[in-house]
Short mmCIF file of C-alpha atoms and ligand atoms in Angstrom, two decimals:
data_model
loop_
_atom_site.label_atom_id
_atom_site.label_comp_id
_atom_site.label_asym_id
_atom_site.label_seq_id
_atom_site.Cartn_x
_atom_site.Cartn_y
_atom_site.Cartn_z
CA MET A 1 -56.32 -45.79 -27.47
CA ARG A 2 -54.03 -46.45 -24.94
CA SER A 3 -52.49 -44.26 -21.99
CA ILE A 4 -48.73 -44.23 -21.73
CA GLU A 5 -48.92 -47.07 -19.12
CA ALA A 6 -50.53 -49.21 -20.94
CA LEU A 7 -47.60 -48.79 -23.56
CA THR A 8 -46.73 -52.46 -24.44
CA PHE A 9 -42.88 -52.54 -25.37
CA ASP A 10 -40.98 -55.10 -27.09
CA ASN A 11 -37.23 -53.55 -26.39
CA THR A 12 -35.11 -56.07 -28.82
CA TYR A 13 -32.07 -53.55 -28.78
CA SER A 14 -31.41 -53.43 -25.46
CA ARG A 15 -32.14 -57.82 -25.18
CA LEU A 16 -28.17 -57.27 -27.90
CA PRO A 17 -24.93 -57.46 -25.93
CA ASP A 18 -23.97 -54.95 -23.47
CA THR A 19 -21.01 -54.13 -26.11
CA PHE A 20 -23.81 -53.02 -28.49
CA HIS A 21 -25.02 -49.77 -26.04
CA GLN A 22 -24.44 -48.73 -22.46
CA ARG A 23 -27.76 -48.10 -20.32
CA VAL A 24 -28.26 -44.58 -19.55
CA GLN A 25 -31.27 -42.89 -17.99
CA PRO A 26 -32.48 -39.31 -19.70
CA LYS A 27 -31.36 -36.41 -17.81
CA PRO A 28 -35.01 -34.43 -16.74
CA PHE A 29 -34.32 -30.63 -17.15
CA GLU A 30 -36.19 -27.18 -15.71
CA ASN A 31 -39.35 -26.40 -16.37
CA PRO A 32 -40.28 -28.61 -19.45
CA TRP A 33 -43.28 -26.78 -21.25
CA LEU A 34 -44.94 -28.80 -24.33
CA VAL A 35 -44.51 -27.08 -27.48
CA HIS A 36 -46.28 -29.21 -29.69
CA PHE A 37 -47.69 -33.31 -29.83
CA ASN A 38 -47.95 -34.87 -32.89
CA GLU A 39 -51.03 -36.43 -32.89
CA ALA A 40 -51.05 -38.06 -36.27
CA ALA A 41 -47.47 -39.69 -34.85
CA GLY A 42 -49.23 -40.59 -31.87
CA ASN A 43 -52.01 -42.51 -33.64
CA LEU A 44 -49.37 -44.94 -35.08
CA LEU A 45 -48.41 -46.13 -31.31
CA ASP A 46 -52.39 -45.89 -30.15
CA LEU A 47 -51.82 -43.26 -27.94
CA ASP A 48 -54.58 -40.98 -26.48
CA PRO A 49 -54.29 -37.85 -27.59
CA ALA A 50 -55.67 -36.57 -24.62
CA GLU A 51 -52.46 -38.37 -23.12
CA ALA A 52 -50.49 -35.18 -24.16
CA ARG A 53 -52.56 -32.35 -21.61
CA ARG A 54 -52.14 -34.84 -18.29
CA PRO A 55 -49.84 -32.71 -15.54
CA ASP A 56 -47.31 -35.78 -15.90
CA PHE A 57 -46.89 -36.35 -19.46
CA LEU A 58 -43.33 -34.31 -19.78
CA ASP A 59 -42.16 -36.54 -16.45
CA PHE A 60 -42.63 -39.28 -18.44
CA ILE A 61 -41.40 -37.98 -21.88
CA THR A 62 -38.53 -35.93 -20.34
CA GLY A 63 -37.14 -38.99 -17.71
CA ARG A 64 -38.54 -37.59 -14.38
CA LYS A 65 -40.69 -40.80 -14.24
CA ALA A 66 -39.82 -44.45 -15.84
CA ILE A 67 -42.31 -44.82 -18.53
CA PRO A 68 -43.11 -48.99 -17.06
CA GLY A 69 -41.75 -51.33 -19.81
CA SER A 70 -39.18 -48.82 -20.79
CA ASP A 71 -34.95 -50.15 -20.63
CA PRO A 72 -33.34 -46.55 -21.81
CA LEU A 73 -29.93 -47.20 -23.65
CA ALA A 74 -27.23 -45.18 -25.75
CA MET A 75 -26.54 -47.16 -28.89
CA LEU A 76 -23.06 -47.30 -30.07
CA TYR A 77 -21.72 -46.65 -33.80
CA ALA A 78 -18.93 -45.17 -35.13
CA GLY A 79 -18.99 -43.39 -39.12
CA HIS A 80 -17.32 -41.77 -42.05
CA GLN A 81 -17.87 -38.30 -41.38
CA PHE A 82 -16.93 -35.97 -44.04
CA GLY A 83 -14.80 -38.79 -45.29
CA SER A 84 -12.72 -39.60 -42.96
CA TYR A 85 -13.34 -42.70 -40.17
CA VAL A 86 -14.58 -41.32 -36.79
CA PRO A 87 -14.15 -44.47 -34.56
CA GLN A 88 -16.01 -43.47 -31.60
CA LEU A 89 -19.30 -41.86 -31.94
CA GLY A 90 -22.30 -43.52 -30.66
CA ASP A 91 -25.42 -41.72 -29.19
CA GLY A 92 -24.00 -38.76 -27.34
CA ARG A 93 -27.22 -37.16 -26.30
CA ALA A 94 -29.88 -38.96 -27.76
CA ILE A 95 -31.75 -42.14 -25.66
CA LEU A 96 -33.53 -44.82 -27.21
CA LEU A 97 -35.83 -44.63 -24.36
CA GLY A 98 -37.21 -48.27 -25.52
CA GLU A 99 -39.46 -49.95 -29.00
CA VAL A 100 -43.46 -49.84 -28.34
CA ARG A 101 -45.20 -52.03 -29.89
CA SER A 102 -48.45 -51.11 -31.98
CA PRO A 103 -51.52 -52.99 -31.97
CA LEU A 104 -51.76 -51.37 -35.67
CA LYS A 105 -49.10 -50.81 -38.26
CA GLY A 106 -48.66 -47.51 -39.44
CA LEU A 107 -46.98 -46.83 -42.76
CA TYR A 108 -43.11 -45.62 -42.46
CA ASN A 109 -41.21 -45.71 -45.48
CA GLY A 110 -43.08 -43.57 -47.84
CA HIS A 111 -43.13 -44.11 -51.09
CA LEU A 112 -42.25 -47.96 -50.53
CA ASN A 113 -44.74 -48.89 -48.82
CA LEU A 114 -43.51 -50.90 -46.02
CA VAL A 115 -45.71 -50.65 -42.46
CA THR A 116 -44.29 -51.10 -38.98
CA ASP A 117 -46.05 -52.02 -35.92
CA LYS A 118 -42.88 -51.27 -33.63
CA TRP A 119 -41.63 -47.84 -32.54
CA ASP A 120 -38.53 -47.09 -31.09
CA LEU A 121 -38.92 -43.89 -28.83
CA HIS A 122 -35.55 -41.92 -29.20
CA LEU A 123 -35.09 -39.00 -27.08
CA LYS A 124 -32.84 -36.85 -28.58
CA GLY A 125 -31.06 -33.99 -26.21
CA ALA A 126 -31.29 -36.29 -23.34
CA GLY A 127 -28.27 -35.63 -21.59
CA LYS A 128 -25.13 -36.89 -21.67
CA THR A 129 -24.23 -40.66 -22.34
CA ALA A 130 -20.72 -42.88 -21.82
CA PHE A 131 -20.68 -41.53 -25.83
CA SER A 132 -20.58 -37.86 -25.75
CA ARG A 133 -17.40 -36.93 -25.77
CA PHE A 134 -16.97 -33.36 -25.28
CA GLY A 135 -20.47 -32.47 -25.51
CA ASP A 136 -23.46 -32.01 -23.28
CA GLY A 137 -25.65 -33.74 -24.03
CA ARG A 138 -28.18 -31.18 -25.49
CA ALA A 139 -29.73 -29.97 -27.72
CA VAL A 140 -31.08 -26.06 -28.72
CA LEU A 141 -35.07 -25.43 -29.63
CA ARG A 142 -33.90 -23.88 -32.55
CA SER A 143 -32.38 -27.24 -34.48
CA SER A 144 -35.39 -30.14 -32.56
CA VAL A 145 -37.86 -27.33 -34.25
CA ARG A 146 -36.28 -27.43 -37.13
CA GLU A 147 -36.25 -31.52 -36.85
CA TYR A 148 -39.63 -31.80 -35.24
CA LEU A 149 -41.23 -30.02 -39.15
CA CYS A 150 -38.84 -31.65 -41.27
CA SER A 151 -40.06 -35.11 -40.12
CA GLU A 152 -43.43 -34.59 -40.50
CA ALA A 153 -42.41 -32.26 -43.95
CA MET A 154 -40.51 -35.09 -45.42
CA HIS A 155 -43.24 -37.59 -44.37
CA GLY A 156 -45.79 -35.30 -46.24
CA LEU A 157 -44.29 -35.51 -48.81
CA GLY A 158 -44.33 -39.09 -48.89
CA ILE A 159 -40.69 -38.97 -47.89
CA PRO A 160 -38.97 -41.88 -45.87
CA THR A 161 -38.26 -40.60 -42.34
CA THR A 162 -38.42 -40.43 -39.20
CA ARG A 163 -41.60 -38.80 -37.13
CA ALA A 164 -41.59 -37.55 -34.39
CA LEU A 165 -43.94 -37.83 -31.22
CA CYS A 166 -43.53 -34.41 -29.51
CA LEU A 167 -41.14 -31.83 -28.75
CA ILE A 168 -40.35 -30.26 -25.44
CA GLY A 169 -39.23 -26.79 -24.58
CA SER A 170 -37.33 -25.75 -21.86
CA ASP A 171 -35.53 -22.88 -19.61
CA GLU A 172 -32.89 -24.40 -18.76
CA PRO A 173 -30.07 -22.83 -20.97
CA VAL A 174 -27.84 -24.45 -23.52
CA PHE A 175 -24.24 -22.84 -24.72
CA ARG A 176 -23.77 -23.01 -28.41
CA GLU A 177 -22.52 -19.89 -30.29
CA THR A 178 -24.31 -18.27 -27.07
CA PRO A 179 -26.71 -19.41 -24.30
CA GLU A 180 -29.93 -20.66 -26.43
CA PRO A 181 -33.16 -22.48 -24.31
CA GLY A 182 -32.86 -26.25 -24.59
CA ALA A 183 -35.25 -28.83 -25.84
CA MET A 184 -35.90 -31.97 -25.89
CA ILE A 185 -37.58 -34.04 -28.98
CA LEU A 186 -38.98 -37.66 -28.90
CA ARG A 187 -38.66 -39.41 -32.47
CA MET A 188 -39.93 -42.28 -33.61
CA ALA A 189 -38.47 -44.98 -36.44
CA PRO A 190 -38.99 -48.80 -36.37
CA CYS A 191 -35.36 -48.37 -35.94
CA HIS A 192 -32.33 -46.41 -34.94
CA VAL A 193 -29.35 -48.47 -36.63
CA ARG A 194 -27.36 -46.66 -39.02
CA PHE A 195 -24.16 -47.47 -41.59
CA GLY A 196 -21.93 -47.08 -38.61
CA SER A 197 -23.39 -48.97 -36.91
CA PHE A 198 -21.95 -51.59 -38.45
CA GLU A 199 -18.62 -49.66 -39.37
CA VAL A 200 -17.76 -49.69 -35.65
CA PHE A 201 -17.86 -53.65 -35.59
CA TYR A 202 -15.69 -53.67 -38.50
CA TYR A 203 -12.80 -51.48 -37.76
CA ARG A 204 -12.42 -53.26 -33.84
CA ASP A 205 -12.37 -56.81 -35.74
CA GLN A 206 -15.37 -58.30 -33.72
CA VAL A 207 -17.26 -60.20 -36.51
CA ASP A 208 -19.54 -62.42 -34.08
CA HIS A 209 -20.96 -58.54 -33.21
CA LEU A 210 -21.20 -57.45 -36.81
CA ARG A 211 -23.07 -60.82 -37.84
CA SER A 212 -25.40 -60.86 -34.68
CA LEU A 213 -26.55 -56.77 -35.67
CA ALA A 214 -26.52 -57.94 -39.34
CA ASP A 215 -28.82 -60.96 -38.04
CA TYR A 216 -31.00 -58.88 -35.59
CA VAL A 217 -31.84 -56.41 -38.12
CA ILE A 218 -32.81 -58.67 -40.71
CA ALA A 219 -35.10 -60.80 -38.51
CA GLN A 220 -36.65 -57.53 -37.00
CA HIS A 221 -37.20 -55.57 -40.48
CA TYR A 222 -35.81 -57.53 -43.40
CA PRO A 223 -37.40 -60.83 -42.59
CA GLU A 224 -37.80 -61.97 -45.96
CA PHE A 225 -34.18 -62.23 -46.09
CA ALA A 226 -34.06 -64.54 -42.67
CA GLY A 227 -34.65 -67.98 -44.22
CA VAL A 228 -31.94 -67.16 -46.57
CA ALA A 229 -28.77 -69.63 -46.60
CA PRO A 230 -25.85 -67.67 -44.85
CA LYS A 231 -23.54 -67.37 -48.04
CA ASP A 232 -26.55 -65.80 -49.96
CA LYS A 233 -28.41 -63.76 -47.32
CA TYR A 234 -26.42 -60.93 -46.72
CA TYR A 235 -25.69 -60.24 -50.23
CA ARG A 236 -29.32 -60.10 -50.67
CA TRP A 237 -30.16 -57.76 -47.75
CA PHE A 238 -27.55 -55.53 -48.73
CA LYS A 239 -28.68 -55.16 -52.29
CA GLU A 240 -32.23 -54.10 -50.85
CA VAL A 241 -30.60 -51.66 -48.44
CA VAL A 242 -28.48 -50.30 -51.93
CA ARG A 243 -31.75 -49.97 -53.53
CA ARG A 244 -33.59 -48.23 -50.59
CA THR A 245 -30.60 -45.85 -50.56
CA GLY A 246 -30.93 -44.56 -54.12
CA GLN A 247 -33.91 -44.40 -53.49
CA LEU A 248 -34.11 -41.72 -51.39
CA MET A 249 -31.07 -40.53 -53.08
CA ALA A 250 -33.47 -39.78 -56.05
CA GLU A 251 -37.02 -38.40 -53.65
CA TRP A 252 -34.76 -36.17 -51.88
CA GLN A 253 -33.16 -34.41 -55.63
CA ALA A 254 -36.49 -34.35 -56.59
CA VAL A 255 -38.60 -31.99 -54.40
CA GLY A 256 -34.54 -30.10 -53.77
CA PHE A 257 -33.99 -31.69 -50.08
CA CYS A 258 -30.37 -30.72 -48.91
CA HIS A 259 -29.11 -33.03 -45.98
CA GLY A 260 -26.37 -31.07 -45.51
CA VAL A 261 -25.16 -33.58 -43.23
CA MET A 262 -23.89 -37.23 -45.24
CA ASN A 263 -22.02 -39.04 -42.58
CA THR A 264 -22.52 -42.68 -42.24
CA ASP A 265 -23.74 -42.67 -38.66
CA ASN A 266 -26.68 -40.52 -40.18
CA PHE A 267 -27.57 -42.89 -42.69
CA SER A 268 -30.09 -45.25 -41.71
CA ILE A 269 -30.16 -49.31 -42.36
CA LEU A 270 -33.70 -48.91 -43.20
CA GLY A 271 -32.82 -46.62 -46.22
CA ILE A 272 -35.07 -43.69 -44.17
CA THR A 273 -34.18 -40.15 -43.92
CA MET A 274 -33.02 -39.45 -40.32
CA ASP A 275 -30.49 -36.85 -37.96
CA TYR A 276 -31.60 -33.69 -39.27
CA GLY A 277 -29.22 -30.75 -38.83
CA PRO A 278 -28.59 -27.96 -41.19
CA PHE A 279 -30.77 -29.35 -43.89
CA GLY A 280 -32.65 -26.72 -46.70
CA PHE A 281 -34.82 -27.45 -49.09
CA LEU A 282 -33.30 -25.19 -52.30
CA ASP A 283 -35.19 -22.26 -53.12
CA ASP A 284 -33.49 -20.62 -56.45
CA PHE A 285 -32.11 -24.05 -57.90
CA ASP A 286 -28.77 -23.81 -57.66
CA PRO A 287 -27.02 -27.56 -58.28
CA GLY A 288 -24.02 -27.05 -56.36
CA HIS A 289 -25.83 -25.20 -53.30
CA ILE A 290 -24.65 -25.57 -49.64
CA CYS A 291 -27.02 -25.78 -46.74
CA ASN A 292 -24.66 -26.59 -44.14
CA HIS A 293 -22.55 -23.27 -43.15
CA THR A 294 -20.31 -24.86 -41.72
CA ASP A 295 -19.41 -27.68 -44.51
CA GLN A 296 -17.06 -24.63 -46.67
CA SER A 297 -15.95 -27.16 -49.43
CA GLY A 298 -19.51 -28.26 -50.36
CA PHE A 299 -18.45 -32.36 -49.38
CA TYR A 300 -22.18 -32.73 -49.00
CA ALA A 301 -23.78 -29.96 -51.67
CA TYR A 302 -26.64 -30.72 -53.19
CA ASP A 303 -25.66 -31.93 -56.58
CA GLN A 304 -22.90 -34.17 -54.56
CA GLN A 305 -25.29 -36.00 -52.99
CA PRO A 306 -25.96 -39.19 -55.22
CA ARG A 307 -22.12 -39.98 -55.41
CA ILE A 308 -22.50 -39.76 -51.34
CA GLY A 309 -25.19 -41.66 -51.41
CA HIS A 310 -22.88 -44.33 -53.09
CA PHE A 311 -19.44 -43.42 -51.10
CA ASN A 312 -21.54 -44.16 -47.79
CA LEU A 313 -22.79 -47.84 -49.31
CA GLN A 314 -19.65 -48.62 -50.42
CA ALA A 315 -18.25 -47.41 -46.60
CA LEU A 316 -21.13 -50.07 -45.29
CA GLY A 317 -20.24 -52.63 -48.11
CA GLN A 318 -16.62 -52.81 -46.33
CA ALA A 319 -17.98 -53.03 -42.60
CA LEU A 320 -20.59 -55.77 -44.28
CA SER A 321 -17.18 -57.66 -46.46
CA PRO A 322 -16.62 -60.15 -43.44
CA LEU A 323 -20.39 -61.18 -44.01
CA MET A 324 -19.74 -61.61 -48.19
CA THR A 325 -17.41 -62.39 -51.14
CA PRO A 326 -15.68 -59.28 -52.46
CA ASP A 327 -18.39 -60.47 -55.80
CA GLN A 328 -21.35 -59.96 -53.84
CA VAL A 329 -20.00 -56.62 -52.18
CA THR A 330 -19.10 -55.04 -55.84
CA GLY A 331 -22.32 -56.92 -57.34
CA ALA A 332 -24.92 -55.13 -54.59
CA LEU A 333 -23.27 -51.89 -55.29
CA GLY A 334 -23.48 -52.11 -58.61
CA ASP A 335 -27.48 -51.72 -58.06
CA TYR A 336 -27.16 -48.13 -56.68
CA GLU A 337 -26.53 -46.11 -59.92
CA PRO A 338 -29.43 -47.80 -61.88
CA ALA A 339 -32.07 -47.48 -58.50
CA LEU A 340 -31.38 -44.65 -58.28
CA ALA A 341 -31.81 -42.98 -62.02
CA THR A 342 -34.58 -45.33 -62.60
CA HIS A 343 -36.68 -43.97 -59.41
CA PHE A 344 -35.11 -40.24 -60.54
CA LEU A 345 -35.92 -40.96 -64.17
CA ASP A 346 -40.19 -41.67 -62.79
CA LEU A 347 -39.92 -39.10 -60.46
CA LEU A 348 -39.37 -36.63 -62.96
CA GLY A 349 -41.91 -38.04 -65.60
CA ALA A 350 -44.32 -37.84 -62.86
CA LYS A 351 -42.60 -33.99 -61.70
CA HIS A 352 -43.32 -32.76 -65.83
CA GLY A 353 -46.89 -34.77 -65.47
CA PHE A 354 -45.51 -37.73 -68.51
CA ARG A 355 -47.70 -40.33 -68.48
CA ILE A 356 -46.19 -42.30 -71.10
CA GLN A 357 -41.92 -42.54 -70.75
CA SER A 358 -39.64 -42.00 -74.04
CA PRO A 359 -36.89 -42.16 -74.99
CA THR A 360 -35.84 -37.93 -75.68
CA ASP A 361 -37.11 -37.79 -72.06
CA GLU A 362 -33.79 -37.06 -70.26
CA GLU A 363 -32.85 -34.41 -72.56
CA ILE A 364 -36.03 -32.79 -71.79
CA PHE A 365 -35.26 -32.97 -67.94
CA ARG A 366 -31.86 -31.43 -68.18
CA ASP A 367 -33.41 -28.61 -70.33
CA THR A 368 -35.85 -27.90 -67.30
CA PHE A 369 -32.28 -28.07 -64.76
CA GLU A 370 -30.93 -25.22 -67.38
CA VAL A 371 -33.86 -23.36 -67.32
CA LEU A 372 -34.81 -23.59 -63.34
CA ARG A 373 -31.08 -22.35 -62.93
CA GLY A 374 -31.93 -19.14 -60.27
CA THR A 375 -35.79 -19.85 -60.32
CA ASP A 376 -37.60 -21.16 -56.77
CA MET A 377 -37.73 -25.26 -57.48
CA THR A 378 -41.07 -25.48 -56.04
CA ASN A 379 -42.58 -22.84 -57.38
CA PHE A 380 -41.33 -23.71 -60.50
CA PHE A 381 -43.31 -27.31 -60.80
CA ARG A 382 -45.82 -26.72 -58.96
CA GLY A 383 -46.55 -23.47 -61.57
CA LEU A 384 -45.84 -26.43 -64.58
CA ASN A 385 -48.95 -28.13 -62.98
CA SER A 386 -51.02 -25.58 -64.76
CA PHE A 387 -49.00 -25.45 -67.83
CA SER A 388 -51.32 -24.93 -70.90
CA THR A 389 -51.05 -27.02 -74.50
CA ALA A 390 -53.45 -24.51 -76.20
CA PRO A 391 -52.47 -23.68 -79.06
CA GLY A 392 -50.84 -19.46 -78.54
CA ALA A 393 -51.38 -19.59 -74.49
CA ASP A 394 -48.43 -17.91 -73.07
CA ASN A 395 -47.92 -19.18 -69.89
CA ALA A 396 -47.17 -15.88 -68.45
CA PRO A 397 -47.69 -17.19 -64.39
CA LEU A 398 -44.85 -19.69 -65.16
CA ARG A 399 -42.76 -18.11 -67.70
CA ASP A 400 -42.51 -14.93 -64.94
CA LEU A 401 -40.83 -17.38 -62.66
CA VAL A 402 -38.07 -17.72 -65.13
CA VAL A 403 -34.73 -15.83 -65.03
CA ASN A 404 -33.01 -17.16 -68.37
CA LEU A 405 -36.28 -16.79 -70.92
CA PRO A 406 -34.70 -17.80 -73.91
CA ALA A 407 -33.71 -21.04 -72.92
CA TYR A 408 -37.43 -20.76 -71.29
CA ASP A 409 -38.30 -20.27 -74.48
CA ALA A 410 -37.13 -22.98 -76.85
CA TRP A 411 -38.22 -25.78 -73.84
CA ALA A 412 -41.88 -24.40 -73.25
CA LYS A 413 -42.02 -25.50 -77.27
CA ARG A 414 -40.81 -28.60 -76.39
CA TYR A 415 -42.25 -29.52 -73.70
CA ALA A 416 -45.51 -28.83 -75.34
CA ALA A 417 -44.93 -30.37 -77.95
CA ARG A 418 -44.07 -33.48 -75.93
CA LEU A 419 -46.80 -33.22 -73.70
CA THR A 420 -49.11 -33.49 -76.93
CA GLY A 421 -47.31 -35.96 -78.61
CA GLU A 422 -49.15 -38.43 -76.09
CA GLY A 423 -52.27 -36.44 -76.26
CA SER A 424 -52.34 -35.09 -72.91
CA LYS A 425 -55.50 -32.87 -71.10
CA ASP A 426 -54.08 -29.91 -69.26
CA THR A 427 -56.77 -30.59 -67.00
CA GLU A 428 -56.25 -34.53 -66.03
CA ARG A 429 -52.58 -33.79 -65.86
CA LYS A 430 -53.18 -30.81 -63.49
CA ALA A 431 -55.23 -33.51 -61.50
CA ARG A 432 -52.15 -35.83 -61.29
CA MET A 433 -49.20 -32.86 -61.05
CA ASP A 434 -51.23 -31.64 -57.86
CA ARG A 435 -49.95 -34.85 -56.01
CA VAL A 436 -46.69 -34.77 -57.06
CA ASN A 437 -45.27 -31.52 -57.26
CA PRO A 438 -46.00 -29.64 -53.22
CA LYS A 439 -47.61 -26.22 -53.31
CA PHE A 440 -45.04 -26.24 -49.76
CA VAL A 441 -42.02 -27.12 -48.48
CA LEU A 442 -40.31 -26.31 -45.00
CA ARG A 443 -38.33 -23.37 -46.33
CA ASN A 444 -35.41 -21.97 -43.73
CA HIS A 445 -37.60 -18.76 -43.72
CA LEU A 446 -40.63 -20.35 -42.61
CA ALA A 447 -38.62 -22.79 -40.27
CA GLN A 448 -36.68 -19.65 -38.32
CA ARG A 449 -39.90 -17.96 -37.94
CA ALA A 450 -41.72 -20.78 -36.08
CA ILE A 451 -37.83 -21.05 -34.06
CA ASP A 452 -38.60 -17.23 -33.05
CA ALA A 453 -42.49 -17.28 -32.01
CA ALA A 454 -41.14 -20.41 -30.30
CA HIS A 455 -38.51 -18.25 -28.69
CA GLN A 456 -41.60 -16.42 -27.11
CA ARG A 457 -43.43 -19.16 -26.15
CA ASP A 458 -46.10 -18.73 -29.30
CA THR A 459 -46.24 -22.32 -30.81
CA SER A 460 -48.96 -21.09 -33.33
CA GLU A 461 -46.36 -21.26 -36.12
CA ILE A 462 -45.64 -24.52 -35.51
CA GLU A 463 -49.38 -25.35 -36.11
CA THR A 464 -49.82 -23.82 -38.73
CA LEU A 465 -46.61 -25.43 -40.99
CA MET A 466 -47.58 -28.96 -39.37
CA ARG A 467 -50.50 -28.45 -40.56
CA ILE A 468 -49.64 -27.22 -44.07
CA LEU A 469 -46.76 -29.66 -44.25
CA ARG A 470 -48.45 -32.95 -43.68
CA ASN A 471 -50.49 -31.88 -46.68
CA PRO A 472 -48.24 -30.16 -48.79
CA PHE A 473 -50.17 -31.27 -52.10
CA ALA A 474 -53.01 -29.28 -51.07
CA GLU A 475 -53.63 -25.70 -52.06
CA HIS A 476 -54.20 -24.44 -47.71
CA PRO A 477 -56.58 -20.89 -49.28
CA GLY A 478 -55.45 -18.21 -47.57
CA LEU A 479 -51.85 -19.77 -46.38
CA GLU A 480 -50.10 -18.75 -49.75
CA ARG A 481 -47.55 -16.98 -48.10
CA TYR A 482 -46.02 -20.21 -46.81
CA ALA A 483 -44.88 -21.09 -50.68
CA GLU A 484 -43.40 -17.76 -51.24
CA PRO A 485 -40.30 -17.64 -51.88
CA PRO A 486 -37.71 -16.09 -48.82
CA PRO A 487 -37.62 -12.37 -49.50
CA ALA A 488 -34.02 -11.13 -50.31
CA GLU A 489 -32.64 -9.95 -46.99
CA LEU A 490 -33.93 -14.01 -45.45
CA LYS A 491 -32.43 -15.88 -48.62
CA LYS A 492 -29.21 -17.37 -47.14
CA ILE A 493 -30.33 -17.41 -43.31
CA VAL A 494 -26.94 -19.62 -42.21
CA VAL A 495 -27.89 -23.30 -40.36
CA SER A 496 -24.57 -24.68 -39.50
CA CYS A 497 -23.87 -28.27 -37.72
CA SER A 498 -24.33 -26.02 -34.21
CA SER A 499 -27.35 -27.72 -32.76
P1 AMP B 1 -24.29 -35.41 -35.32
O1 AMP B 1 -23.68 -34.02 -36.06
O2 AMP B 1 -25.67 -34.58 -34.62
O3 AMP B 1 -24.86 -36.71 -36.20
O4 AMP B 1 -24.05 -36.25 -34.25
C1 AMP B 1 -22.86 -36.30 -34.57
C2 AMP B 1 -22.26 -37.04 -32.88
O5 AMP B 1 -21.95 -35.92 -31.96
C3 AMP B 1 -22.96 -38.39 -32.47
O6 AMP B 1 -22.52 -38.95 -32.33
C4 AMP B 1 -23.89 -37.54 -31.36
O7 AMP B 1 -24.27 -38.14 -30.58
C5 AMP B 1 -22.95 -36.67 -30.92
N1 AMP B 1 -23.54 -35.30 -31.01
C6 AMP B 1 -24.01 -34.07 -30.79
N2 AMP B 1 -23.97 -33.24 -30.59
C7 AMP B 1 -24.10 -33.43 -29.35
C8 AMP B 1 -24.14 -32.76 -27.70
N3 AMP B 1 -24.67 -31.69 -27.64
N4 AMP B 1 -23.87 -33.65 -26.94
C9 AMP B 1 -23.36 -34.76 -26.98
N5 AMP B 1 -22.76 -35.42 -28.06
C10 AMP B 1 -23.19 -34.95 -28.83
MG1 MG B 2 -26.31 -37.91 -36.17
#
């Protein structure tokens, strides 16, 4: 395993023309302290975990000392925010320190099983850049703990996501509504290019840059299309981005994940979840749930996410239109709905424990979501794993979770008949479903408890949550309280864009 100085960098993004980025050094903050080091992420870099205990580890991470071979820069992008185009965004508080080549290949893409040996080290909260606009370039501990935990939680759920190597706190106050402790989080992904990275060149009429960026992303991350003739290359690649994004939306919906700020600048060209802000997992199922307090109209409500995924791909398709025929753009976008729907039905089939698909399943799924209204989504599906098809079984533990009992009773009869119809065996099915329906998700109240403790420099809650969320399908005996829905007074924790 390697020391920090022995990491090998291959800074492909910094070799792109200067228009794509601004070279900038991170601005260290006072008295940094290591909140958490993620050994699993370090393994992806072949980084020795003992490095985190070096006295100068934080100097390297927070920019007091340059990591040999790094070449820090802020990336340029634009984006559609809440439906409107904003021509100038860019990394206003995150800095790409460099791209590490690892001797190992590591999984980055959950269900898609894609692997990489190249990881961006992307430091969020690293100080002002040319793209900071009115911001201070900083991040607060509160939102950094949330991002740190959620990226690990999503990975544990098998959902494509950025990862995070470590979380660093500081005494330096950062002013939001009130002064709060600052933090930096060192994120990792094979690349941090967003839909908005393309939009900026389209709207500036810089088609050469647009093409260079597309060729770059294809060469680096979609090599299967690199040799295709230009008249089909961008089309086939865009189709793949459409497919991955559709599947990602299905994954979010299936676990009740609400992103909160689905702007095109927060949408990855790799089809992975990125830029965690005021996200939330559904507790009681409510299709119109709005997790972001700032989003009063519900623009990014849970049930809007599939539509917004399409809107964002349309915006990307528009940006890429100089590289394709209009028919190719329309054709590729036409793949979105089927990719999402097919994957969602597969996921729901697995969540219900069905081995064989049946044409009537969609009706059962629709009924499930009716029965779910007002009931804790995660616990309901986890409870479903133990559903008994034995004649006369009352399935009381599951039924007791439900609010709408008449709907449940009719549904349960039908569900039992459907299972019996395919010869389902309760124990075999439970074993399968236990690997599909998680016991634990990162509920807001759990994140909040970890934040409150971290403010007192107590990292034990973060430690525990990392252990649980890394493997959310295991039982974790003794830690049942982490699977409980929030107590009534914590149901409405307010999270907003302020971070
Ligand atoms: P977000 O809503 O976090 O995805 O950020 C949207 C845009 O605002 C991005 O260009 C960010 O880099 C920028 N931004 C957010 N917070 C800050 C901050 N505190 N300082 C500078 N730029 C910021
Ligand atoms: Mg963002």
